[in-house]
PDB file of C-alpha atoms in Angstrom:
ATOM      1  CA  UNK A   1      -7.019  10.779  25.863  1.00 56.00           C
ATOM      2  CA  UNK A   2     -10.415  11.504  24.646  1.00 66.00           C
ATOM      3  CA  UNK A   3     -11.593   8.782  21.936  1.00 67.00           C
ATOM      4  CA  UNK A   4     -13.418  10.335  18.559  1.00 69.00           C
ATOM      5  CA  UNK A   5     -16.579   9.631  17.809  1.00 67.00           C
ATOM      6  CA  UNK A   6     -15.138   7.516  14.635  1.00 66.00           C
ATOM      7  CA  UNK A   7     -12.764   5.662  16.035  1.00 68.00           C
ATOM      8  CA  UNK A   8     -13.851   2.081  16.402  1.00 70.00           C
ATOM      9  CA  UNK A   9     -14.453   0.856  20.213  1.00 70.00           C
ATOM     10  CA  UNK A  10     -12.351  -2.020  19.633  1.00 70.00           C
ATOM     11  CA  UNK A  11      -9.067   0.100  19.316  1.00 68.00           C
ATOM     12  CA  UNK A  12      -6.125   1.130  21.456  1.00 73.00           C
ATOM     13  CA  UNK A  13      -5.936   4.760  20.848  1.00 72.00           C
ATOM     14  CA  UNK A  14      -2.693   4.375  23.068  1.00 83.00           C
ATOM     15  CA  UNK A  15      -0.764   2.684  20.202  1.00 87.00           C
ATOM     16  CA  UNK A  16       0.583   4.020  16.874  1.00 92.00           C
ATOM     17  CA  UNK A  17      -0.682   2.794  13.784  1.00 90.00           C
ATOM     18  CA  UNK A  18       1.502   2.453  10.465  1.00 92.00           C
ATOM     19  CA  UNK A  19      -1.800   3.239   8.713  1.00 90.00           C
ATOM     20  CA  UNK A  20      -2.594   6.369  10.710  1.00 90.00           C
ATOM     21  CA  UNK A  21       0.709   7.376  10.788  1.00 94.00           C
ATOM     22  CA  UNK A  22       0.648   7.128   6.511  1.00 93.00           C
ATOM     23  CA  UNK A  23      -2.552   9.061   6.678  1.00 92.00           C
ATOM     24  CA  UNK A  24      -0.844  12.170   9.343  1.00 94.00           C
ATOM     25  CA  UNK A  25       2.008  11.999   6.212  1.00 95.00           C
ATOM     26  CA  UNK A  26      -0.200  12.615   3.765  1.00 92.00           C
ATOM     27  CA  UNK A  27      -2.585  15.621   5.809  1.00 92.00           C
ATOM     28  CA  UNK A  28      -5.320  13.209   6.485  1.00 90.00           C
ATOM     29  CA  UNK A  29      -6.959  13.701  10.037  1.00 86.00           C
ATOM     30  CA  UNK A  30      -7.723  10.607  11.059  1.00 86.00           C
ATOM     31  CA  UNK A  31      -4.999   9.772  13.232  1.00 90.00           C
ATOM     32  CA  UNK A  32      -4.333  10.533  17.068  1.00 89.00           C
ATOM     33  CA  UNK A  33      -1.425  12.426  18.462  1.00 92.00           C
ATOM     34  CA  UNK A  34       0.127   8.639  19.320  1.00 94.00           C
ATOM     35  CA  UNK A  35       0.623   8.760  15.451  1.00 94.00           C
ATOM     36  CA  UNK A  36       1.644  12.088  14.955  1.00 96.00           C
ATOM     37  CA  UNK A  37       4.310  11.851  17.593  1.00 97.00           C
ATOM     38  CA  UNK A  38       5.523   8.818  16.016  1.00 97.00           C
ATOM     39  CA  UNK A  39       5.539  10.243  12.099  1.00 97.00           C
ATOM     40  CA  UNK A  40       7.735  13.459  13.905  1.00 98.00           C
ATOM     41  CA  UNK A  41      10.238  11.143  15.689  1.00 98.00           C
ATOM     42  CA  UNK A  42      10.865   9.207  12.098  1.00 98.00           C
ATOM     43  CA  UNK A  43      10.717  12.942  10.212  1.00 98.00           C
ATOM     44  CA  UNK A  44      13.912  13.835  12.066  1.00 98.00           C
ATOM     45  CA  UNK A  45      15.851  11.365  10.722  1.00 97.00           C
ATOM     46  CA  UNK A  46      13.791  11.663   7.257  1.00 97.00           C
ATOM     47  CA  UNK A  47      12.322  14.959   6.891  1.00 97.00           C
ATOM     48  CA  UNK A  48      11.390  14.152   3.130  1.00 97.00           C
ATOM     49  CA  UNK A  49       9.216  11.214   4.360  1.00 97.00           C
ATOM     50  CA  UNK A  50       5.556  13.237   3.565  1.00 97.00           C
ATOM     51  CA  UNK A  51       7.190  13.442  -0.501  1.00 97.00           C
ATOM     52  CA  UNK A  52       8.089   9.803  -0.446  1.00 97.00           C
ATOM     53  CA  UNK A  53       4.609   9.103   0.617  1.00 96.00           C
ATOM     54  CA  UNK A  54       3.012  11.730  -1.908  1.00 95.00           C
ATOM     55  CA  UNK A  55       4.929   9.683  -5.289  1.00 96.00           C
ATOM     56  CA  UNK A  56       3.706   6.058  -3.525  1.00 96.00           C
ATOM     57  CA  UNK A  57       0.119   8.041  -3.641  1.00 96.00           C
ATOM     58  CA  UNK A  58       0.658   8.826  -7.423  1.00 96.00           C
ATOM     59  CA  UNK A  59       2.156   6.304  -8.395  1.00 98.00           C
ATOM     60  CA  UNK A  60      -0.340   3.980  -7.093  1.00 98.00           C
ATOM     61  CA  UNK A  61      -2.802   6.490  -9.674  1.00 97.00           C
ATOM     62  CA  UNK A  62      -0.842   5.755 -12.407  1.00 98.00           C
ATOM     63  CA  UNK A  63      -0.811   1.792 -12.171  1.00 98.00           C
ATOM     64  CA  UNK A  64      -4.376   2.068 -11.917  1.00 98.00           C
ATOM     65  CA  UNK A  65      -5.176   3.994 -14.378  1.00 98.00           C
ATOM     66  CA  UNK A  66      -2.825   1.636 -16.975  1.00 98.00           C
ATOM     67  CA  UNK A  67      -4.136  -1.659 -15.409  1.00 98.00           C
ATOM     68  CA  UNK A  68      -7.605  -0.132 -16.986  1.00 98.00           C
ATOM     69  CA  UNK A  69      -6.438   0.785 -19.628  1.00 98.00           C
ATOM     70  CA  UNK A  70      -5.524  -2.553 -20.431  1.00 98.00           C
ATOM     71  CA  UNK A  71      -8.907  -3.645 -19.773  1.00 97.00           C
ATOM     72  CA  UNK A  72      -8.465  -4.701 -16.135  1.00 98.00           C
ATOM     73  CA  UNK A  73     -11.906  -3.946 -14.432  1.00 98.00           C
ATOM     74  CA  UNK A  74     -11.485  -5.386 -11.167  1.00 98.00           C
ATOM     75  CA  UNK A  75      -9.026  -4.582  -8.372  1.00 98.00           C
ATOM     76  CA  UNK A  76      -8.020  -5.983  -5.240  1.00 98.00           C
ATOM     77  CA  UNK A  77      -5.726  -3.878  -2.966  1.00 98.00           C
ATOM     78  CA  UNK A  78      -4.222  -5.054   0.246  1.00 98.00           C
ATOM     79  CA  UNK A  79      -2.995  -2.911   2.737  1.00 96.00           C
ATOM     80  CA  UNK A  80      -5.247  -0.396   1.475  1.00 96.00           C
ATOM     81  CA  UNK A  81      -5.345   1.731   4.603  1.00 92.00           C
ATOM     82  CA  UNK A  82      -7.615   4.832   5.478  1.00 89.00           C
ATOM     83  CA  UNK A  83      -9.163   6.298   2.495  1.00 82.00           C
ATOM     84  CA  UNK A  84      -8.093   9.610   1.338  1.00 80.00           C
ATOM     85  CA  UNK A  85      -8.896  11.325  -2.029  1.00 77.00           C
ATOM     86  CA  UNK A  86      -7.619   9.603  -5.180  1.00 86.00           C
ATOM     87  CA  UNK A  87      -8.677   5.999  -3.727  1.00 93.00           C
ATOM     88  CA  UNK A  88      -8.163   3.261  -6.095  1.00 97.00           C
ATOM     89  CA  UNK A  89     -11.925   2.952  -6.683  1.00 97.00           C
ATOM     90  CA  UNK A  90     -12.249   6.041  -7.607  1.00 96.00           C
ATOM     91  CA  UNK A  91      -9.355   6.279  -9.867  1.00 97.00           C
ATOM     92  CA  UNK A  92     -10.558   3.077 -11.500  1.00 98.00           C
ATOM     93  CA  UNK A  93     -14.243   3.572 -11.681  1.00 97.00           C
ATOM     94  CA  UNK A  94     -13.688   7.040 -13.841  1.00 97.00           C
ATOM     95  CA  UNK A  95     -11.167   5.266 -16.331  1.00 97.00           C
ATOM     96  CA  UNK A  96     -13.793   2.045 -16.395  1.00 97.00           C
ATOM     97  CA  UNK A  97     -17.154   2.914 -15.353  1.00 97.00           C
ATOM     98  CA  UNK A  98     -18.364  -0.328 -13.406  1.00 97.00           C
ATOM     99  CA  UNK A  99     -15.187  -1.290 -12.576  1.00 98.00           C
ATOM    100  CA  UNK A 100     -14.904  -3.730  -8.842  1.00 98.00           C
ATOM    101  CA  UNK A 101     -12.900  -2.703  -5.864  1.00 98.00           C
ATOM    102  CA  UNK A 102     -11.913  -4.788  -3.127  1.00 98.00           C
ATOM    103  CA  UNK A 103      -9.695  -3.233  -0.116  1.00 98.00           C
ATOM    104  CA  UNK A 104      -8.121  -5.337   2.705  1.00 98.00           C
ATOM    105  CA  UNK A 105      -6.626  -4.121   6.081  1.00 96.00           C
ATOM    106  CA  UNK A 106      -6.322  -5.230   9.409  1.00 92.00           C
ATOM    107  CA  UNK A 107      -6.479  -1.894  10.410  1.00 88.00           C
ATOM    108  CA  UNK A 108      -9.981  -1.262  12.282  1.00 87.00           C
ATOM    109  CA  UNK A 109      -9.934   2.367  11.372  1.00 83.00           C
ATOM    110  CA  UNK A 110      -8.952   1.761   8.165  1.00 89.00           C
ATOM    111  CA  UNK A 111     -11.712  -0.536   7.498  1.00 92.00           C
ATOM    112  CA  UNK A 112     -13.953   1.507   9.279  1.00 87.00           C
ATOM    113  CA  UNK A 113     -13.322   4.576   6.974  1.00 84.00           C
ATOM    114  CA  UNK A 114     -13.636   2.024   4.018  1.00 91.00           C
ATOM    115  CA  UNK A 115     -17.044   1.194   5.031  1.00 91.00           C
ATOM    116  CA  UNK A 116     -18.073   4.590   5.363  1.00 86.00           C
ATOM    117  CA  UNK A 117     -16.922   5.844   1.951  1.00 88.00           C
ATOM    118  CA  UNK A 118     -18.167   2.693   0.472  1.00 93.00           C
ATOM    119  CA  UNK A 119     -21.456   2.591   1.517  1.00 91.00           C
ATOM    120  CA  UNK A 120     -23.096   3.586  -1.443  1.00 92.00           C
ATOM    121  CA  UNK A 121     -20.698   1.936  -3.981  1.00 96.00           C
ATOM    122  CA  UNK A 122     -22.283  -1.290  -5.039  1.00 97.00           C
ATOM    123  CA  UNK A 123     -19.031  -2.133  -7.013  1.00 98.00           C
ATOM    124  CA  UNK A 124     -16.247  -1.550  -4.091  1.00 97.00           C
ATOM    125  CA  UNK A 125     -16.222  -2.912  -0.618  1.00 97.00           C
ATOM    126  CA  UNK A 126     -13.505  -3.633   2.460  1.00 97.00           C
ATOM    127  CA  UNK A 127     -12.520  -7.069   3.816  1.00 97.00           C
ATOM    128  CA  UNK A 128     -10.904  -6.847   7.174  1.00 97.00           C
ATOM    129  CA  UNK A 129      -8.277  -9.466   6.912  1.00 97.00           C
ATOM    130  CA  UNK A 130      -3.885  -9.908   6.849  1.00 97.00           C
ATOM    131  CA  UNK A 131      -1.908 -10.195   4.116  1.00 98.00           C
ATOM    132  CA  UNK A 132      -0.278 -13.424   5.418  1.00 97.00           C
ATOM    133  CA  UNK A 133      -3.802 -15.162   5.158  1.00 97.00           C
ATOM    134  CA  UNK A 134      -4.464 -15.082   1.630  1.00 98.00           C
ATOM    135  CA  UNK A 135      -6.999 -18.013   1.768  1.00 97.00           C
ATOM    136  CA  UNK A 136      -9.386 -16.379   4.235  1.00 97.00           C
ATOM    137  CA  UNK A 137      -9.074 -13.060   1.986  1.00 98.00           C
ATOM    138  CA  UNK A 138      -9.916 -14.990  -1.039  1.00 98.00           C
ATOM    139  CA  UNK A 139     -12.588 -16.640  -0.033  1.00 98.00           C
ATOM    140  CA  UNK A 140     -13.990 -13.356   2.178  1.00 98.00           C
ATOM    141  CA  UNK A 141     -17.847 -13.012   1.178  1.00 98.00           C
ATOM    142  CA  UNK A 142     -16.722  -9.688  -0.328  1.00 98.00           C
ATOM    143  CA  UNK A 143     -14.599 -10.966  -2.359  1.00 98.00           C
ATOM    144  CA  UNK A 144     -16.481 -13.130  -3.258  1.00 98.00           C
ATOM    145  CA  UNK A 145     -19.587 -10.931  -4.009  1.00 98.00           C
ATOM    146  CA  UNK A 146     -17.163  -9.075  -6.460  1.00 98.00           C
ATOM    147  CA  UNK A 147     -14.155 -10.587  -7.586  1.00 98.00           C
ATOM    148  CA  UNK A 148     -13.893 -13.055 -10.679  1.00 98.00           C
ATOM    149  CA  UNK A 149     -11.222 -15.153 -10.066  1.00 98.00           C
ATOM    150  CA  UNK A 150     -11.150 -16.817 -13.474  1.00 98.00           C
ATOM    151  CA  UNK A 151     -10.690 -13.184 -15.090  1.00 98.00           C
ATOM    152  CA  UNK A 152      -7.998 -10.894 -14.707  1.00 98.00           C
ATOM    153  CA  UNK A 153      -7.279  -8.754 -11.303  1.00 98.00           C
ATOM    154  CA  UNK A 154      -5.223  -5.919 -10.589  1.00 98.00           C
ATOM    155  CA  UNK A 155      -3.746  -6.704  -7.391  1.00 98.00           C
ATOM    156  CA  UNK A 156      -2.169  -4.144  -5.439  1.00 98.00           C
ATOM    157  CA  UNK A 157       0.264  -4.399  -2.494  1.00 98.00           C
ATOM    158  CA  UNK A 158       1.490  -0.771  -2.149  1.00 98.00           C
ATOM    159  CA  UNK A 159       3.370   0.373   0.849  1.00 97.00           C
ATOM    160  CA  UNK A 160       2.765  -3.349   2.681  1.00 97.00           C
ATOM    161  CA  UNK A 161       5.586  -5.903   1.862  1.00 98.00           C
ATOM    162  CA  UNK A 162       7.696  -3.679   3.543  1.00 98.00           C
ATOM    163  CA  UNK A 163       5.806  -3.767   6.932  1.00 97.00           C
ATOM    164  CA  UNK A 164       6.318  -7.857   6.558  1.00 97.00           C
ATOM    165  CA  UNK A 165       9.144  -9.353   8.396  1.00 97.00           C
ATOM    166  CA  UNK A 166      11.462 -11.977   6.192  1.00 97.00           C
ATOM    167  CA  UNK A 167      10.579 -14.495   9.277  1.00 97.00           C
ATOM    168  CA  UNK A 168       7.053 -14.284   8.139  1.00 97.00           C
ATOM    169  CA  UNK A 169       7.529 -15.037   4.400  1.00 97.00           C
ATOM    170  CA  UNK A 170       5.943 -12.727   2.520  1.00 98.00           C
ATOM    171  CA  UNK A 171       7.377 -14.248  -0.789  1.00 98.00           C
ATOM    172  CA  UNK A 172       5.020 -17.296   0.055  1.00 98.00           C
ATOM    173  CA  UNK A 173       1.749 -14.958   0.674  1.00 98.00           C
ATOM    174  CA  UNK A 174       2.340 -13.129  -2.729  1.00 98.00           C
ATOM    175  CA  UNK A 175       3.202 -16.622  -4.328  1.00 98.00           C
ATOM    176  CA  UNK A 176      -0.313 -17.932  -3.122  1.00 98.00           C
ATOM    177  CA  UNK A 177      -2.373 -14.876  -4.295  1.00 98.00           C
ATOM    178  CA  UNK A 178      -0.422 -15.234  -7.615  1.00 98.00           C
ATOM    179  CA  UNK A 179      -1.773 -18.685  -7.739  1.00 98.00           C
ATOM    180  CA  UNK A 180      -5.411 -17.620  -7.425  1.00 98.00           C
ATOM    181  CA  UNK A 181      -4.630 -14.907  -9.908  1.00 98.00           C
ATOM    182  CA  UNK A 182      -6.100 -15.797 -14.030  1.00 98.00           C
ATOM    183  CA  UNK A 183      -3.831 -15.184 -16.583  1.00 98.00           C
ATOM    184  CA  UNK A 184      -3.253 -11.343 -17.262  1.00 98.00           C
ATOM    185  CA  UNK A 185      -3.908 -10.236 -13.978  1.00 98.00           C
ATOM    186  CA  UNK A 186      -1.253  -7.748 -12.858  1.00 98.00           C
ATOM    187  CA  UNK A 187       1.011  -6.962  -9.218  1.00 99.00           C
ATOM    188  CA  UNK A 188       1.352  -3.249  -8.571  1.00 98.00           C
ATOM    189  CA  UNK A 189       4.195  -3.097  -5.810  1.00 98.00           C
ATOM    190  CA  UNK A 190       5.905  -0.462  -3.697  1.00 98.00           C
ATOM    191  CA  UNK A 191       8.568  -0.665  -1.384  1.00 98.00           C
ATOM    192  CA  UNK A 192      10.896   1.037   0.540  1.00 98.00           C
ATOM    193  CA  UNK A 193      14.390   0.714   0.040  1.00 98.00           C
ATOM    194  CA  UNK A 194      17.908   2.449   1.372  1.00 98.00           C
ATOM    195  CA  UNK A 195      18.538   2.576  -2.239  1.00 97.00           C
ATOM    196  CA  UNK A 196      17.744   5.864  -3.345  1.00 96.00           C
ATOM    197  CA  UNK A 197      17.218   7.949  -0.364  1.00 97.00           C
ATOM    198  CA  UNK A 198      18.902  11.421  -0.085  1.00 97.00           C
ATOM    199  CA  UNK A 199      20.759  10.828   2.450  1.00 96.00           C
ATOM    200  CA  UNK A 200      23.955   9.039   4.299  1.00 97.00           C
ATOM    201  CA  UNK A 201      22.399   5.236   5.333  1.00 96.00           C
ATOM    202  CA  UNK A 202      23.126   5.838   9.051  1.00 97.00           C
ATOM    203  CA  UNK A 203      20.749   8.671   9.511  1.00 97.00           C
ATOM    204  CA  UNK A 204      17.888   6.729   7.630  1.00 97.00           C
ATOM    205  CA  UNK A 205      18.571   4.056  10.051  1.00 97.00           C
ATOM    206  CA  UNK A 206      16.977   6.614  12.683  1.00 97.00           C
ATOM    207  CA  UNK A 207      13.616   6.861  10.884  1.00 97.00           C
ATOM    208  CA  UNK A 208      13.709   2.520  10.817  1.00 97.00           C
ATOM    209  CA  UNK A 209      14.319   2.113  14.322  1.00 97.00           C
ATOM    210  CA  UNK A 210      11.468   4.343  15.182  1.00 97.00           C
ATOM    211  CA  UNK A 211       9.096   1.899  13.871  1.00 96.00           C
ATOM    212  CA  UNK A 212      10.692  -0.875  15.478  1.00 95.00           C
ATOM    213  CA  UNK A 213      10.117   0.768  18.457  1.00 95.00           C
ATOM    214  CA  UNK A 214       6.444   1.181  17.621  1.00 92.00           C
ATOM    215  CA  UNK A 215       6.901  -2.803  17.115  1.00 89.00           C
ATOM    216  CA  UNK A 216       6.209  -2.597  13.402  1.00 91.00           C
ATOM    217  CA  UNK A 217       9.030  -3.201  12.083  1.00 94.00           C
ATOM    218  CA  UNK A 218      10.112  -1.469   8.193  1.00 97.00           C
ATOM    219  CA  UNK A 219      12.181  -3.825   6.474  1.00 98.00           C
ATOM    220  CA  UNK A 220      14.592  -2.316   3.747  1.00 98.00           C
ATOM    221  CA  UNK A 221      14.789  -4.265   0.861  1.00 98.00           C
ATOM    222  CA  UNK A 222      17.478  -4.094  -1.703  1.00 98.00           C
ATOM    223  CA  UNK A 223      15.696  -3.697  -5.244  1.00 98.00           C
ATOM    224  CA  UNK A 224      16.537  -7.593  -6.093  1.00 98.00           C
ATOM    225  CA  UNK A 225      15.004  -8.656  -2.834  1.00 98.00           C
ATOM    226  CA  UNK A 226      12.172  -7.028  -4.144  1.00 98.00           C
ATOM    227  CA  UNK A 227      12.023  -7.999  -7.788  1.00 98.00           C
ATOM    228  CA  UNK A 228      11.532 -11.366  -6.077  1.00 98.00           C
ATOM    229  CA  UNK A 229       7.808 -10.855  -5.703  1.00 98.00           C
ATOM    230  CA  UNK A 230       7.211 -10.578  -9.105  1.00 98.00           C
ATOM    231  CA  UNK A 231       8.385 -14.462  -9.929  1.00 98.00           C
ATOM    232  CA  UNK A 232       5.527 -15.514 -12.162  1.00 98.00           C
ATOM    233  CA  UNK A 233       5.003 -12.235 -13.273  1.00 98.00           C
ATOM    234  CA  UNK A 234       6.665 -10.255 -16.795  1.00 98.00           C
ATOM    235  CA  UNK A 235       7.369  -7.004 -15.968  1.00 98.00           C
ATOM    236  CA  UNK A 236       5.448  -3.848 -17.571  1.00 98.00           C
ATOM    237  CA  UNK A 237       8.050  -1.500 -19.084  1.00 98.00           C
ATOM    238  CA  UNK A 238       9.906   0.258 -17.311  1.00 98.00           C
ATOM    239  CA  UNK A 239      10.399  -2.672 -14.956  1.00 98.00           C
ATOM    240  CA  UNK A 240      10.707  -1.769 -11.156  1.00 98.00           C
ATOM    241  CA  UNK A 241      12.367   1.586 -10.877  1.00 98.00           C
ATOM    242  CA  UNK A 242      12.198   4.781  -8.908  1.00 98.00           C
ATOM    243  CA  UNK A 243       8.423   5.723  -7.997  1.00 98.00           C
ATOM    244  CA  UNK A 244       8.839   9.331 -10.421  1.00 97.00           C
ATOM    245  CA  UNK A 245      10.303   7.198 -13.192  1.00 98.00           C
ATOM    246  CA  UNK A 246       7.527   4.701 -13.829  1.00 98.00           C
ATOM    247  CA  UNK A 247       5.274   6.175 -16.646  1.00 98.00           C
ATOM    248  CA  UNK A 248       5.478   9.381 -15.262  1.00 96.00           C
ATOM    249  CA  UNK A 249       2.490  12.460 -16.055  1.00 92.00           C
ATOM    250  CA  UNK A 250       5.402  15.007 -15.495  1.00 89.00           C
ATOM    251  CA  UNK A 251       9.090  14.557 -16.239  1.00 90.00           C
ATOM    252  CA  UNK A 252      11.074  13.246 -13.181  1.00 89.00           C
ATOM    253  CA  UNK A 253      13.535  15.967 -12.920  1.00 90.00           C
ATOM    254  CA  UNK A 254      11.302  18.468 -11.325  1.00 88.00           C
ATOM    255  CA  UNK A 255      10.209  15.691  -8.215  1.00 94.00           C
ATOM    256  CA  UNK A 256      11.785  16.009  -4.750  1.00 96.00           C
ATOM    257  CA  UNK A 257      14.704  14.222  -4.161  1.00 97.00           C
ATOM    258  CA  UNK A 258      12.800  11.954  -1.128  1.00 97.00           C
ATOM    259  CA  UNK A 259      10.517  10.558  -4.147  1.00 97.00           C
ATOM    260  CA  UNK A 260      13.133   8.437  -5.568  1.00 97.00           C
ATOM    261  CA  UNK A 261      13.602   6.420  -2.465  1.00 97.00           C
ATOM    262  CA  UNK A 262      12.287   2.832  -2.475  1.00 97.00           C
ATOM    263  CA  UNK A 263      10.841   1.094  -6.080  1.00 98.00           C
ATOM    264  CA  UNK A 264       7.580   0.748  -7.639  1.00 98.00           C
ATOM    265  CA  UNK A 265       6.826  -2.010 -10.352  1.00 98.00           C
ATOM    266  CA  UNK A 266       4.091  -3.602 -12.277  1.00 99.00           C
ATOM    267  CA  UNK A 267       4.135  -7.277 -13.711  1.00 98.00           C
ATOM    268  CA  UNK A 268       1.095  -8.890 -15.780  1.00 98.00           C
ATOM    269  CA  UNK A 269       0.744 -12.447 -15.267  1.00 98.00           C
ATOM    270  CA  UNK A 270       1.380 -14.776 -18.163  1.00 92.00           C
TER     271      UNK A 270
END
C-alpha cells in the first residue's frame, strides 16, 4: 500500500482508525482504504451511519455557538479528530473573535492535520494526548499557553466516551477534568446509544461488532449511563436528548431518521 505524502511516518497505514473512519463518513479524504473498508462493513448493518455522523457534526456547531454566546471564549475539545470544515475554532472564533481552541487526539493524523490548519492561528493549537490522562493534557504546554483554568471552558467530548471501555473508567477521567474546570465552564457530550436507532437491536449489533473487530470497541450506552457524566454539572435546557432536538436551527421533523440515534447534552458547571 503506497503511504501519502501526509500521512505521518510513525503510522500503520495497515490498521483502521475510528478517526479516519469518522472522517470517510463525513466525505473527508484523509483516510486509507483500511478505513473505508471498515466504515462499509459497519454501513451494512447501519446504512444511516454517514446522517448520524452529519447531526453529531451540527450539533457539535450548535453547542459552540451557545457556549459563546454565553460568554465562553475558550474551548477545549478532546477527541477532536481530523479537521474538516466547521471546526470548533472556527465556529467559535466567528461568534467571539479571539476566542482559544485547544484540540486533543491520540490520533497522529489527526494531530497532524490539526497542526497544519493551525499553523497560523495564534489562538488554537493540538495536544497529542488520551482522554484517560487528563493530568498530562492539563498541564500540556499548549494548554497551558492558552487555557485559563481559573475562568470558564467549554469542554467538549463529542463522539469519544463511547470509544472508552467501562473497564477503563471513563466516569473518573471526566470527573477529574470537571475538577480542573472554574465555575461556569460547560460539558458538550455525544454518544451513541441503541436507543433511538431505526432499526431492530440485532442488526445494529452488526455495525458494533465491526469495531470490535477493528479492536476499538463502541460501547452502547443507555441514556442514564450517560447522564452520568454530567454529575457536577446542571443541565442546559433541553437536557440530553436526541442530537436534532437540542436547540435545533431547523425543526426536527424534516431530519433523517439515523440522526436521532445516540444523545447529545450540555451541562454548565455550578
Amino acid at each position: 500500500m503506497e503511504r501519502p505524502a501526509w500521512a505521518p511516518r510513525s503510522i500503520d497505514i495497515s490498521v483502521p482508525s475510528v478517526s479516519r473512519i469518522y472522517d470517510y463518513y463525513l466525505g473527508g479524504s484523509h483516510n486509507f482504504e483500511v478505513d473505508r473498508e471498515a466504515a462499509r462493513k459497519a454501513m451494512e448493518f447501519m446504512p444511516g451511519l454517514p446522517k448520524i455522523m452529519q447531526a453529531n457534526r451540527a450539533f457539535m456547531r450548535r453547542a459552540v455557538r451557545h457556549a459563546a454566546g454565553e460568554g465562553i471564549d475558550q474551548f477545549l475539545d478532546i477527541g477532536s479528530g481530523i479537521p474538516t470544515f466547521g471546526n470548533v475554532h472556527e465556529i467559535a472564533q466567528a461568534a467571539r473573535p479571539g476566542a482559544r481552541v485547544v484540540y486533543v487526539d491520540h490520533d497522529p493524523v489527526a494531530v497532524a492535520h490539526s497542526q497544519a490548519v493551525l499553523q497560523e492561528n495564534e489562538d488554537a493549537d493540538v495536544v497529542a494526548a488520551d482522554l484517560l490522562k487528563p493530568q498530562e493534557i492539563l498541564v500540556s504546554h499548549q494548554v497551558q499557553r492558552l487555557i485559563d483554568l481559573k475562568r470558564p471552558v467549554a469542554l467538549l467530548l463529542v463522539a469519544i466516551l463511547h470509544f472508552v471501555e467501562d473497564a477503563d473508567n471513563p466516569y473518573r477521567a471526566v470527573a477529574e477534568l470537571r475538577d480542573a474546570l472554574a465555575p461556569g465552564s460547560m460539558l458538550v457530550v455525544t454518544h451513541a446509544s441503541f436507543e433511538g436507532i431505526p432499526l431492530p437491536r440485532e442488526q445494529a449489533e452488526g455495525t458494533v461488532d465491526v469495531y470490535k473487530d477493528i479492536r476499538n470497541p463502541l460501547i452502547m450506552r443507555t441514556r442514564e449511563e450517560i447522564a452520568r457524566f454530567f454529575e457536577g454539572y446542571d443541565m442546559v435546557e433541553p437536557g440530553l436528548v436526541p442530537m436534532p432536538e437540542w436547540r435545533p436551527d431547523t425543526a426536527p421533523e424534516d431530519e433523517d431518521p439515523y440522526s436521532f440515534s445516540g444523545f447529545g447534552g450540555v451541562g454548565r458547571k455550578a
